[in-house]
mmCIF file of C-alpha atoms and ligand atoms in Angstrom:
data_model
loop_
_atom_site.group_PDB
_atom_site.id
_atom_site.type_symbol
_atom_site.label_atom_id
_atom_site.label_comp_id
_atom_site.label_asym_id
_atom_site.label_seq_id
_atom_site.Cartn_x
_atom_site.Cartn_y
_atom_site.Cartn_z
ATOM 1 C CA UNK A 1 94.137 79.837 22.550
ATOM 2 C CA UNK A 2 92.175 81.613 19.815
ATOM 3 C CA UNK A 3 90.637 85.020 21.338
ATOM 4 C CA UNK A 4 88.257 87.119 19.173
ATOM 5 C CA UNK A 5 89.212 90.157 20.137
ATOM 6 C CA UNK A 6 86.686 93.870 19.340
ATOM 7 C CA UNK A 7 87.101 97.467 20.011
ATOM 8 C CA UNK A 8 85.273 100.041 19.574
ATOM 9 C CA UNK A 9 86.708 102.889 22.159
ATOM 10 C CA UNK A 10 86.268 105.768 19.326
ATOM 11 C CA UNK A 11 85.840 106.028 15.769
ATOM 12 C CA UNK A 12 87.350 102.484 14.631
ATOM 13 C CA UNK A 13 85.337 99.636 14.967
ATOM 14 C CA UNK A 14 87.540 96.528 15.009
ATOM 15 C CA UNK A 15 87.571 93.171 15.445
ATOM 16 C CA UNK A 16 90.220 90.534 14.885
ATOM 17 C CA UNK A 17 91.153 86.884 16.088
ATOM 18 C CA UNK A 18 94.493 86.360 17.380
ATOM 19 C CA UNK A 19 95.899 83.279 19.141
ATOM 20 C CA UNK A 20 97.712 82.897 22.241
ATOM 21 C CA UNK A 21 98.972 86.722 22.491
ATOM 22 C CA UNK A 22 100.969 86.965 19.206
ATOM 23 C CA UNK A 23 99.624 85.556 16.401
ATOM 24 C CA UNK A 24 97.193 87.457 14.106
ATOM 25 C CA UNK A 25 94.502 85.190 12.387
ATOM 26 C CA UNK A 26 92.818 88.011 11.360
ATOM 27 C CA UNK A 27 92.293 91.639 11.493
ATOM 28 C CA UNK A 28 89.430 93.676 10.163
ATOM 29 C CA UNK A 29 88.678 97.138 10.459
ATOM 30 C CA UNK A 30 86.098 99.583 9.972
ATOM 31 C CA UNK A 31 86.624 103.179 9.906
ATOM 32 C CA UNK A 32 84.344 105.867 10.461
ATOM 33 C CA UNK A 33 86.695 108.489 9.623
ATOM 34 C CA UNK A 34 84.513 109.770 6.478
ATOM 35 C CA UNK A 35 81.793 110.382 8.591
ATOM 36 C CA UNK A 36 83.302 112.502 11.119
ATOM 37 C CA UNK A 37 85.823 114.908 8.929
ATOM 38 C CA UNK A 38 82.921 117.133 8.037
ATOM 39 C CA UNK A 39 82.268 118.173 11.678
ATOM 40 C CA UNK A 40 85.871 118.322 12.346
ATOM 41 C CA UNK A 41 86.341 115.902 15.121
ATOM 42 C CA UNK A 42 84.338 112.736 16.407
ATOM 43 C CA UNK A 43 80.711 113.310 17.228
ATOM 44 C CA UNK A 44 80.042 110.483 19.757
ATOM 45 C CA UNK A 45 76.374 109.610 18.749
ATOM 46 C CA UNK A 46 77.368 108.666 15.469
ATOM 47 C CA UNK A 47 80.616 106.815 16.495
ATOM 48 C CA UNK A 48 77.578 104.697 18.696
ATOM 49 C CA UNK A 49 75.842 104.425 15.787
ATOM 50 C CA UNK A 50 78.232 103.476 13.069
ATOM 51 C CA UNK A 51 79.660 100.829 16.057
ATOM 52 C CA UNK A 52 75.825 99.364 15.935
ATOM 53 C CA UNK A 53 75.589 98.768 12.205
ATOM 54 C CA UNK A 54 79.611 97.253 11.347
ATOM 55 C CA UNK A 55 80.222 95.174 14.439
ATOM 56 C CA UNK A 56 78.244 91.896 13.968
ATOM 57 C CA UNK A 57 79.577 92.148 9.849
ATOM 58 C CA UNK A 58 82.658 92.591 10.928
ATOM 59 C CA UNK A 59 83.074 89.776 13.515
ATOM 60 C CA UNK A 60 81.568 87.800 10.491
ATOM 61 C CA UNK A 61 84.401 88.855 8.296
ATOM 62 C CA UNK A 62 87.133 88.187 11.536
ATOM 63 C CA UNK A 63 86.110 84.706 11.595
ATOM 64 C CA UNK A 64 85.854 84.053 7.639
ATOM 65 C CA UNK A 65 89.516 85.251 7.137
ATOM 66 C CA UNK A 66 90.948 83.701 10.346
ATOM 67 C CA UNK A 67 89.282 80.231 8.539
ATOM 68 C CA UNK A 68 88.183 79.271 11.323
ATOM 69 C CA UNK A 69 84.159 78.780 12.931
ATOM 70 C CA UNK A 70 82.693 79.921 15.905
ATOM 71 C CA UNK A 71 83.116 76.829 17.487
ATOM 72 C CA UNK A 72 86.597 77.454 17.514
ATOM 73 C CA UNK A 73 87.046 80.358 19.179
ATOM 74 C CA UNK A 74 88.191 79.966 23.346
ATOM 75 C CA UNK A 75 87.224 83.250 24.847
ATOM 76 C CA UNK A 76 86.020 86.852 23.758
ATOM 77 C CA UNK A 77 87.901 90.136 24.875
ATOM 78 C CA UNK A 78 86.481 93.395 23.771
ATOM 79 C CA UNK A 79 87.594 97.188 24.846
ATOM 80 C CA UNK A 80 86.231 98.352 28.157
ATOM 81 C CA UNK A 81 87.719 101.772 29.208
ATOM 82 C CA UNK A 82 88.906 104.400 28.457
ATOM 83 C CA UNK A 83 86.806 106.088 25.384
ATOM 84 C CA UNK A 84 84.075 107.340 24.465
ATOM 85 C CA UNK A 85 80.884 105.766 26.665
ATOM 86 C CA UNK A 86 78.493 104.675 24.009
ATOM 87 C CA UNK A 87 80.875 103.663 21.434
ATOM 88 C CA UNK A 88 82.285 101.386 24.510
ATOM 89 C CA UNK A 89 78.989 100.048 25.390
ATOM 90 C CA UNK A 90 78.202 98.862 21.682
ATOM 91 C CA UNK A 91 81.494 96.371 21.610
ATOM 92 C CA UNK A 92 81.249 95.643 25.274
ATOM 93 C CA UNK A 93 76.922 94.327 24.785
ATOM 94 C CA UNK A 94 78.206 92.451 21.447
ATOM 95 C CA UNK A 95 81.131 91.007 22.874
ATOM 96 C CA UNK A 96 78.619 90.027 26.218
ATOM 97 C CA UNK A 97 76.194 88.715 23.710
ATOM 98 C CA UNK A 98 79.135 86.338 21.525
ATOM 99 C CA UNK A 99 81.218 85.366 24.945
ATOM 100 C CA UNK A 100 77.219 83.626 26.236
ATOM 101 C CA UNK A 101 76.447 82.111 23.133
ATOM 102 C CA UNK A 102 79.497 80.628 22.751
ATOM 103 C CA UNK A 103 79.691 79.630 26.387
ATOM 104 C CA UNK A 104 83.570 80.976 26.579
ATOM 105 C CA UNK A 105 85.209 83.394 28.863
ATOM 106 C CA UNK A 106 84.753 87.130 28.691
ATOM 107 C CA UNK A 107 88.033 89.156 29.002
ATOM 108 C CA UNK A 108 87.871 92.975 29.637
ATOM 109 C CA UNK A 109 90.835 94.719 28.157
ATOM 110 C CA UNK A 110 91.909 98.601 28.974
ATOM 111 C CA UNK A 111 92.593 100.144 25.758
ATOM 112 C CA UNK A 112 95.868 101.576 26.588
ATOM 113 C CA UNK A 113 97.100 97.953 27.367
ATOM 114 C CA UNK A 114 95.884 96.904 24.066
ATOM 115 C CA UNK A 115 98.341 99.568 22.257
ATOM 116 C CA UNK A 116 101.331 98.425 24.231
ATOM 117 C CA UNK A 117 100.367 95.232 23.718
ATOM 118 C CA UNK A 118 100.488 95.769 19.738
ATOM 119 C CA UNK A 119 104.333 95.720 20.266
ATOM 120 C CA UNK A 120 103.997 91.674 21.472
ATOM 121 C CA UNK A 121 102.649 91.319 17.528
ATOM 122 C CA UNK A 122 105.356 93.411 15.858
ATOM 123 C CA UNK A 123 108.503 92.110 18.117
ATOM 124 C CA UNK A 124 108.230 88.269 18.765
ATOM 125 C CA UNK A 125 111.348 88.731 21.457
ATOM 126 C CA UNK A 126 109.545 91.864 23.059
ATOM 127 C CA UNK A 127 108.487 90.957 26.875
ATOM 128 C CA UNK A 128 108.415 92.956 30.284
ATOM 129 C CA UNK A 129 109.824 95.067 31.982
ATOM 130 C CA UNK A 130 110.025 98.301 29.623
ATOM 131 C CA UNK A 131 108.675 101.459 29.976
ATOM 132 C CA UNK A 132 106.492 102.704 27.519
ATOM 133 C CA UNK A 133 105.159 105.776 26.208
ATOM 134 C CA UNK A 134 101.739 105.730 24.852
ATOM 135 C CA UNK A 135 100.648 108.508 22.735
ATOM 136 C CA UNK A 136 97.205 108.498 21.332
ATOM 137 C CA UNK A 137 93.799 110.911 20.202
ATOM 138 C CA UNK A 138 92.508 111.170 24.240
ATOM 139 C CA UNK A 139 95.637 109.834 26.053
ATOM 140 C CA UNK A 140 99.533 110.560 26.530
ATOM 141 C CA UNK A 141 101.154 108.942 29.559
ATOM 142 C CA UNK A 142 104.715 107.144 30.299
ATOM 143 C CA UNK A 143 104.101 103.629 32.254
ATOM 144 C CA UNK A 144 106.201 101.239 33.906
ATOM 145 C CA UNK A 145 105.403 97.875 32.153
ATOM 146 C CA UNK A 146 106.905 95.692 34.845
ATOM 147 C CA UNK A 147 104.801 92.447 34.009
ATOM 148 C CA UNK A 148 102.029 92.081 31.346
ATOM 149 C CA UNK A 149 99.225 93.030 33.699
ATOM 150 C CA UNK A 150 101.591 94.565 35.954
ATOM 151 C CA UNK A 151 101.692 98.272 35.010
ATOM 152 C CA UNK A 152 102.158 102.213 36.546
ATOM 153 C CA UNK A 153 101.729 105.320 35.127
ATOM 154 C CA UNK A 154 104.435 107.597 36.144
ATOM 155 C CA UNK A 155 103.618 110.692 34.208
ATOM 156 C CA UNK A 156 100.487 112.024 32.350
ATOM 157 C CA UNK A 157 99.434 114.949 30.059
ATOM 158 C CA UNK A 158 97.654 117.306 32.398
ATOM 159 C CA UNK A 159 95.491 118.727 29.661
ATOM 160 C CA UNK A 160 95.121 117.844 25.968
ATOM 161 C CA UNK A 161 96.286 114.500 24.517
ATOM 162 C CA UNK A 162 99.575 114.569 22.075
ATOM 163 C CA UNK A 163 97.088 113.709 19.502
ATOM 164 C CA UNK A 164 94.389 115.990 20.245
ATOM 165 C CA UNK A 165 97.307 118.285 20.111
ATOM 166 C CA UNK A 166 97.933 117.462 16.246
ATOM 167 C CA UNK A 167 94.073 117.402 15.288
ATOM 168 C CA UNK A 168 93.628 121.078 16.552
ATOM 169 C CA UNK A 169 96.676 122.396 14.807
ATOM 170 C CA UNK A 170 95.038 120.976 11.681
ATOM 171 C CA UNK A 171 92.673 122.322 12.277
ATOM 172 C CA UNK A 172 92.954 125.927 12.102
ATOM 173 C CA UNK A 173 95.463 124.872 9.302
ATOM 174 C CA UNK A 174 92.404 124.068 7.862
ATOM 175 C CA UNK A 175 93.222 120.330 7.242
ATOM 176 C CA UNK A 176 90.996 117.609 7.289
ATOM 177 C CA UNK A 177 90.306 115.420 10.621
ATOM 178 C CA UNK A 178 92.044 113.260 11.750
ATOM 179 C CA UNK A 179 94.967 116.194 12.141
ATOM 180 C CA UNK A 180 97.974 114.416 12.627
ATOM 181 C CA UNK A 181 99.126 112.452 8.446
ATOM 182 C CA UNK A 182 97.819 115.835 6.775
ATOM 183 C CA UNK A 183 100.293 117.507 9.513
ATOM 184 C CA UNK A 184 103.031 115.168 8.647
ATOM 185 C CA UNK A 185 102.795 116.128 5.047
ATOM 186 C CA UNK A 186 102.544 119.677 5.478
ATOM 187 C CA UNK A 187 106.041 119.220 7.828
ATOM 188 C CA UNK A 188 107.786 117.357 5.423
ATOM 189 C CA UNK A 189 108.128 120.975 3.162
ATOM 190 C CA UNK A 190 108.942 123.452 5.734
ATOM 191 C CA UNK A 191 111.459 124.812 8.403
ATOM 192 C CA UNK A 192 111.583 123.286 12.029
ATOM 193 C CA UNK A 193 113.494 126.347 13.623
ATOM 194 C CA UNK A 194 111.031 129.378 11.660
ATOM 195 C CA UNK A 195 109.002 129.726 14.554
ATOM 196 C CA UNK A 196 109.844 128.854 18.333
ATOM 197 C CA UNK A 197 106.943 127.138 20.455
ATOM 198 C CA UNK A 198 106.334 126.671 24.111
ATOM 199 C CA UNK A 199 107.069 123.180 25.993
ATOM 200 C CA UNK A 200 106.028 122.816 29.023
ATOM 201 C CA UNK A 201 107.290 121.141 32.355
ATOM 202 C CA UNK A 202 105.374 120.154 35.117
ATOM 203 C CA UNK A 203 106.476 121.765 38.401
ATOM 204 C CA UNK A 204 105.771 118.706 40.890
ATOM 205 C CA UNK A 205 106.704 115.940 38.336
ATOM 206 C CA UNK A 206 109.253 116.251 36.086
ATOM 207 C CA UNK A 207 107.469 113.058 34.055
ATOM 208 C CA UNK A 208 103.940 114.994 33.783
ATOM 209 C CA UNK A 209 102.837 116.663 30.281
ATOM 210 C CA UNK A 210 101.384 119.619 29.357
ATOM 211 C CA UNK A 211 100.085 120.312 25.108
ATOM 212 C CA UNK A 212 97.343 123.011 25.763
ATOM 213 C CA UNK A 213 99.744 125.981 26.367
ATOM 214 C CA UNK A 214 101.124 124.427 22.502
ATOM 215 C CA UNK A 215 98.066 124.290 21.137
ATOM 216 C CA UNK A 216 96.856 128.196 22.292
ATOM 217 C CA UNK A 217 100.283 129.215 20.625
ATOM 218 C CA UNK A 218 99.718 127.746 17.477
ATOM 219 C CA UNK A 219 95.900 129.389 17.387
ATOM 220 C CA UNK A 220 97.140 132.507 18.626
ATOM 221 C CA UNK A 221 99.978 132.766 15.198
ATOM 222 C CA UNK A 222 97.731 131.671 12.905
ATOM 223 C CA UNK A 223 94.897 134.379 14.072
ATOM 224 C CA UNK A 224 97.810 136.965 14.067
ATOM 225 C CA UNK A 225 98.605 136.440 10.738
ATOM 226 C CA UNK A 226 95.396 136.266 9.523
ATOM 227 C CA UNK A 227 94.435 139.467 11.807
ATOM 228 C CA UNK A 228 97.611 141.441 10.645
ATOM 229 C CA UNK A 229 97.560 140.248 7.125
ATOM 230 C CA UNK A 230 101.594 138.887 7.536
ATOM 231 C CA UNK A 231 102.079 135.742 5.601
ATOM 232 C CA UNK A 232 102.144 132.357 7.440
ATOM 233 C CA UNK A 233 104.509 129.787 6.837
ATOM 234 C CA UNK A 234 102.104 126.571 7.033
ATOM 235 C CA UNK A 235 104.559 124.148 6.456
ATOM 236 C CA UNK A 236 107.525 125.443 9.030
ATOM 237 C CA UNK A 237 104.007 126.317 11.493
ATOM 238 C CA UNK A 238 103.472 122.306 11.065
ATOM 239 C CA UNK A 239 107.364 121.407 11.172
ATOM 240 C CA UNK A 240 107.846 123.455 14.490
ATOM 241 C CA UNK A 241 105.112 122.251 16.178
ATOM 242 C CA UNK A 242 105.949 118.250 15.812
ATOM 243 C CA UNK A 243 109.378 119.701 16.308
ATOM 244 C CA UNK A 244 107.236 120.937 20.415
ATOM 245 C CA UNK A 245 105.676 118.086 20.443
ATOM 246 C CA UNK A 246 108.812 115.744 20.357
ATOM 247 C CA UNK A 247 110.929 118.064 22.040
ATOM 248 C CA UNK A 248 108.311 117.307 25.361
ATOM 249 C CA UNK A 249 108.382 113.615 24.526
ATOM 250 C CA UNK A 250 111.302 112.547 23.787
ATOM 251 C CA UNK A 251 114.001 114.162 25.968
ATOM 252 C CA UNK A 252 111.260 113.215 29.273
ATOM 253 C CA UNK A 253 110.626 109.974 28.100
ATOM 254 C CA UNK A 254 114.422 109.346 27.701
ATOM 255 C CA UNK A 255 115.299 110.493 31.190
ATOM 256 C CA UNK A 256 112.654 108.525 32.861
ATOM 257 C CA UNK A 257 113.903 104.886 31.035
ATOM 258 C CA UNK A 258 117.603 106.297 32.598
ATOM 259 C CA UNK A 259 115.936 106.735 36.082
ATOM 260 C CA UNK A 260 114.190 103.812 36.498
ATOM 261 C CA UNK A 261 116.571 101.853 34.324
ATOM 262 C CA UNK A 262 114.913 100.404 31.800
ATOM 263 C CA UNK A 263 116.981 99.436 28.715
ATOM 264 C CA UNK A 264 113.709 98.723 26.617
ATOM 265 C CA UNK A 265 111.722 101.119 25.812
ATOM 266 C CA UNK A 266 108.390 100.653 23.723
ATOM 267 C CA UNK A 267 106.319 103.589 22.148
ATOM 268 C CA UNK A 268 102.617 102.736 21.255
ATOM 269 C CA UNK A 269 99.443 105.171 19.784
ATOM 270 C CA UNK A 270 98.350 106.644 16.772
ATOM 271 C CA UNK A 271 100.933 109.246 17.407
ATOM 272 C CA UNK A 272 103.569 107.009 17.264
ATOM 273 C CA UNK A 273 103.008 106.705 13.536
ATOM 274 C CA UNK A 274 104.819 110.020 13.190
ATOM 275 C CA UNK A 275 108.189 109.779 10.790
ATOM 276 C CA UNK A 276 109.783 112.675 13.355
ATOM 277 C CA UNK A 277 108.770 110.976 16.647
ATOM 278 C CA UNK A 278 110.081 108.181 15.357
ATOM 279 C CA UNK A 279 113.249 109.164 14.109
ATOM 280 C CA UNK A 280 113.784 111.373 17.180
ATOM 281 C CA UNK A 281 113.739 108.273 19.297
ATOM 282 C CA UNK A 282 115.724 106.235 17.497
ATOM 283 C CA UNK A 283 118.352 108.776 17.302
ATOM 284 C CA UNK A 284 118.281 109.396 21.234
ATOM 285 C CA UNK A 285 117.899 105.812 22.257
ATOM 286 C CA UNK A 286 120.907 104.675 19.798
ATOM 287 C CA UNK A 287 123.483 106.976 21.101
ATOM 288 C CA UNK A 288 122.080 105.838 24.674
ATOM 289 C CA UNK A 289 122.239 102.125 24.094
ATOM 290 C CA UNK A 290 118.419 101.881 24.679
ATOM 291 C CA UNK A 291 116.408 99.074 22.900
ATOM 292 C CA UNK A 292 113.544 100.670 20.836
ATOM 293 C CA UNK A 293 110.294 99.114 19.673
ATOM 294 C CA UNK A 294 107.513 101.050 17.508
ATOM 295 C CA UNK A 295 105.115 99.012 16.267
ATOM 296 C CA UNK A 296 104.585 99.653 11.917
ATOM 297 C CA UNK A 297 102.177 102.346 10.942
ATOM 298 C CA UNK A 298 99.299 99.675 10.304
ATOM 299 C CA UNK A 299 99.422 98.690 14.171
ATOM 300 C CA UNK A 300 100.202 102.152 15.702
ATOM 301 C CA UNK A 301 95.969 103.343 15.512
ATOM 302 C CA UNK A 302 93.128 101.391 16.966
ATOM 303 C CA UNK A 303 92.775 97.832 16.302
ATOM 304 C CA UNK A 304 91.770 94.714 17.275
ATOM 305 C CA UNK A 305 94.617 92.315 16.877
ATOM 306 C CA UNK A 306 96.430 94.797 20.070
ATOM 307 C CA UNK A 307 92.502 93.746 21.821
ATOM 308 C CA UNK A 308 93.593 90.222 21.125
ATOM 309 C CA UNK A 309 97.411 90.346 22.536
ATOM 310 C CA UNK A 310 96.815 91.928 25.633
ATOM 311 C CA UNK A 311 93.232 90.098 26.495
ATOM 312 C CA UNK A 312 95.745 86.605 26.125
ATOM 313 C CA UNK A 313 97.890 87.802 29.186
ATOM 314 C CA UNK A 314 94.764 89.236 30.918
ATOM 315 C CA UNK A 315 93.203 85.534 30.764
ATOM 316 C CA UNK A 316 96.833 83.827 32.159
ATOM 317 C CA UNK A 317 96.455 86.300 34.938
ATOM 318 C CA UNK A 318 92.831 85.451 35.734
ATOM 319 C CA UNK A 319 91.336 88.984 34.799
ATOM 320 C CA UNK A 320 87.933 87.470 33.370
ATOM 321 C CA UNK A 321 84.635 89.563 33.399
ATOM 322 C CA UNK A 322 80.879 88.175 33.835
ATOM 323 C CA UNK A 323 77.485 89.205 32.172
ATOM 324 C CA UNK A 324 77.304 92.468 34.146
ATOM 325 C CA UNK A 325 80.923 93.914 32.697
ATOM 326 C CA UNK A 326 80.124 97.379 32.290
ATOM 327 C CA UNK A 327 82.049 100.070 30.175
ATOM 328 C CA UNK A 328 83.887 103.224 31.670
ATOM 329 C CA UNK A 329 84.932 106.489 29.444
ATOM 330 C CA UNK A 330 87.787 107.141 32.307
ATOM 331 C CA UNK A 331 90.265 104.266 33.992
ATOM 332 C CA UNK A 332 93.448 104.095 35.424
ATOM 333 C CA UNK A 333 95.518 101.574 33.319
HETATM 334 O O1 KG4 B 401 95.633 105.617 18.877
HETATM 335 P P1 KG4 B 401 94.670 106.311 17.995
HETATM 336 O O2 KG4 B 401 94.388 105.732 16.636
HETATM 337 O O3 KG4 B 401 93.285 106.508 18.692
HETATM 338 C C1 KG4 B 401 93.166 106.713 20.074
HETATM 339 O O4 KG4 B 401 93.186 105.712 20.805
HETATM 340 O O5 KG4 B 401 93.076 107.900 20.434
HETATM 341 O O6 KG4 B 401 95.243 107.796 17.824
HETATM 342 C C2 KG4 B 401 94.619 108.739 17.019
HETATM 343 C C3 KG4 B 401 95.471 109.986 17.037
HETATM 344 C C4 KG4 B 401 94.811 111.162 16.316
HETATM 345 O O7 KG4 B 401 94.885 112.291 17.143
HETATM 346 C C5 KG4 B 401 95.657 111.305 15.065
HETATM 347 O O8 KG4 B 401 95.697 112.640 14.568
HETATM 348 C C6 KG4 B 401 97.009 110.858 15.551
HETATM 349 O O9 KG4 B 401 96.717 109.755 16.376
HETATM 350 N N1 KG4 B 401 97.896 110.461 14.455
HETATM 351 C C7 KG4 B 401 99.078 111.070 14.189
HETATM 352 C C8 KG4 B 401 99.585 110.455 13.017
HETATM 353 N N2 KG4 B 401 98.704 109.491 12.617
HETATM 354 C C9 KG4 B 401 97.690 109.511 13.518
HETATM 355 N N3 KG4 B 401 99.715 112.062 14.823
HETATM 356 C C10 KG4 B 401 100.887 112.478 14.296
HETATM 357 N N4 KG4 B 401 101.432 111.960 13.174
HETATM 358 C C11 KG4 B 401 100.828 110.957 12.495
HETATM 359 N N5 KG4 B 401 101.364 110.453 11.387
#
């Protein structure tokens, strides 16, 4: 089954054709990166707008380097929720438009699902249960992946995102948006023990996050230096926070596979493209004995090839939409 899969949650607008859950025909992107760095962050209108003008191209460019034609494709899946609302509306309306003209079914795919789901296309063997650990820009939760449509969040960030987290600290590092590579570099030059930074636990659920007590610390040094004139280590500042940041993921994440007894555990966002989250995992799950699967850099941030994986199990389960799919910026998974 050949499923043109699009997203277009954020600042990525993607679209890719991938058949029956694992194999990538094709995968184009288009990122709008360039156009957001100067205000620092995404500014949702244009993310709408820059949606509007790549996605029909792109689809175009899906199909030419899958070789295959329109009339080949079985069904169309596109991003529904969560994300930004108008960026969501321009993929959901094109992928409306392509699923009627084609005559073919519609499949509605929660973008969370569609990062785990990027581990199906990196690990051939990879299938439920697992838990999983999904750390992007706007989410960070842990979820019980007991089926392929059959999932529970267990713990949540109660404030920022993991990611969000990173773009802040760059920030006031003055680094360029998206936060989190430029923070990586900084990291690799400097001292993870210089300075000591908060991480948080969650009184009524030991599996629940919290970055924004983090991310006030790391404002409040870099205004003190800058207030009292001492000299700030920027690379041990970025070293010591990704040091915080995996020190809340890893150890929690960890404990909760042990709890519920997973022996697979999967880790899936554009966080998960950090070199120290990644090594920190694979160091604690080896000594435990736990399975670990990170997808490669390349299928860690939006795409559409994770659209396509996940929309294939969606369709098995009979989780089709009609012409009146709508989009929503919040959703539980
Ligand atoms: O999954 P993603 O591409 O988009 C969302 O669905 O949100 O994640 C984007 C987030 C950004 O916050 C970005 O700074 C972060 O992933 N990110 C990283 C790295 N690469 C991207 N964070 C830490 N280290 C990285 N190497």
């Amino acid at each position: 089954m050949k499923i043109l899969a699009i997203e277009s949650s954020c600042d990525e607008t993607a679209v890719a054709v991938v058949e029956d859950g694992r194999k990538v025909l094709s995968d184009c992107i288009s990122s709008q990166v360039d156009k957001h760095a100067i205000y620092g962050g995404v500014v949702p209108e244009i993310a709408s707008r820059c949606h509007v003008e790549a996605i029909a191209y792109l689809a175009g460019q899906a199909l030419q380097e899958a070789g295959i034609s329109k009339k080949e494709i079985d069904a169309v899946a596109v991003t529904y929720a969560p994300g930004l609302i108008g960026a969501l509306l321009v993929g959901v309306n094109f992928a409306k438009s392509c699923a009627f003209e084609l005559g073919v079914p519609l499949i509605p795919v929660h973008h969370i699902r569609g990062h785990i789901a990027a581990n199906y296309l990196a690990y051939p063997e990879l299938e439920p249960p697992f838990l999983c650990l999904a750390i992007s820009g706007g989410n960070t939760m842990l979820v019980r992946v007991d089926g392929y449509t059959d999932m529970r969040i267990i713990g949540c960030t109660r404030d920022d995102a993991a990611g969000e987290c990173f773009d802040k600290t760059a920030r006031v590092l003055g680094l360029p948006y998206p936060g989190g590579k430029p923070v990586e570099k900084l990291a690799a030059g400097g001292d993870d023990s210089r300075y000591v930074f908060p991480i948080a636990h969650v009184a009524d659920n030991e599996f629940d996050m919290s970055f924004s007590g983090l991310k006030t610390a790391v404002i409040n040094l870099v205004h003190n230096c800058e207030q009292s004139g001492k000299e700030l280590d920027r690379a041990s500042l970025a070293a010591s926070f990704t040091k915080a940041i995996s020190d809340s993921l890893v150890p929690r994440t960890i404990l909760a596979a042990e709890k519920f007894g997973y022996s697979d555990l999967v880790v899936a966002g554009g966080v998960a493209a950090n070199k120290r989250i990644r090594s920190d995992f694979s160091e604690a799950c080896g000594s435990r004995g736990i399975n670990l699967y990170i997808p490669p850099i390349r299928l860690c941030g939006d795409n559409g090839a994770m659209i396509g994986a996940q929309a294939y199990y969606e369709f098995l389960a009979g989780h089709t939409a009609g012409t009146d799919l709508n989009a929503y910026a919040n959703m539980d998974i």
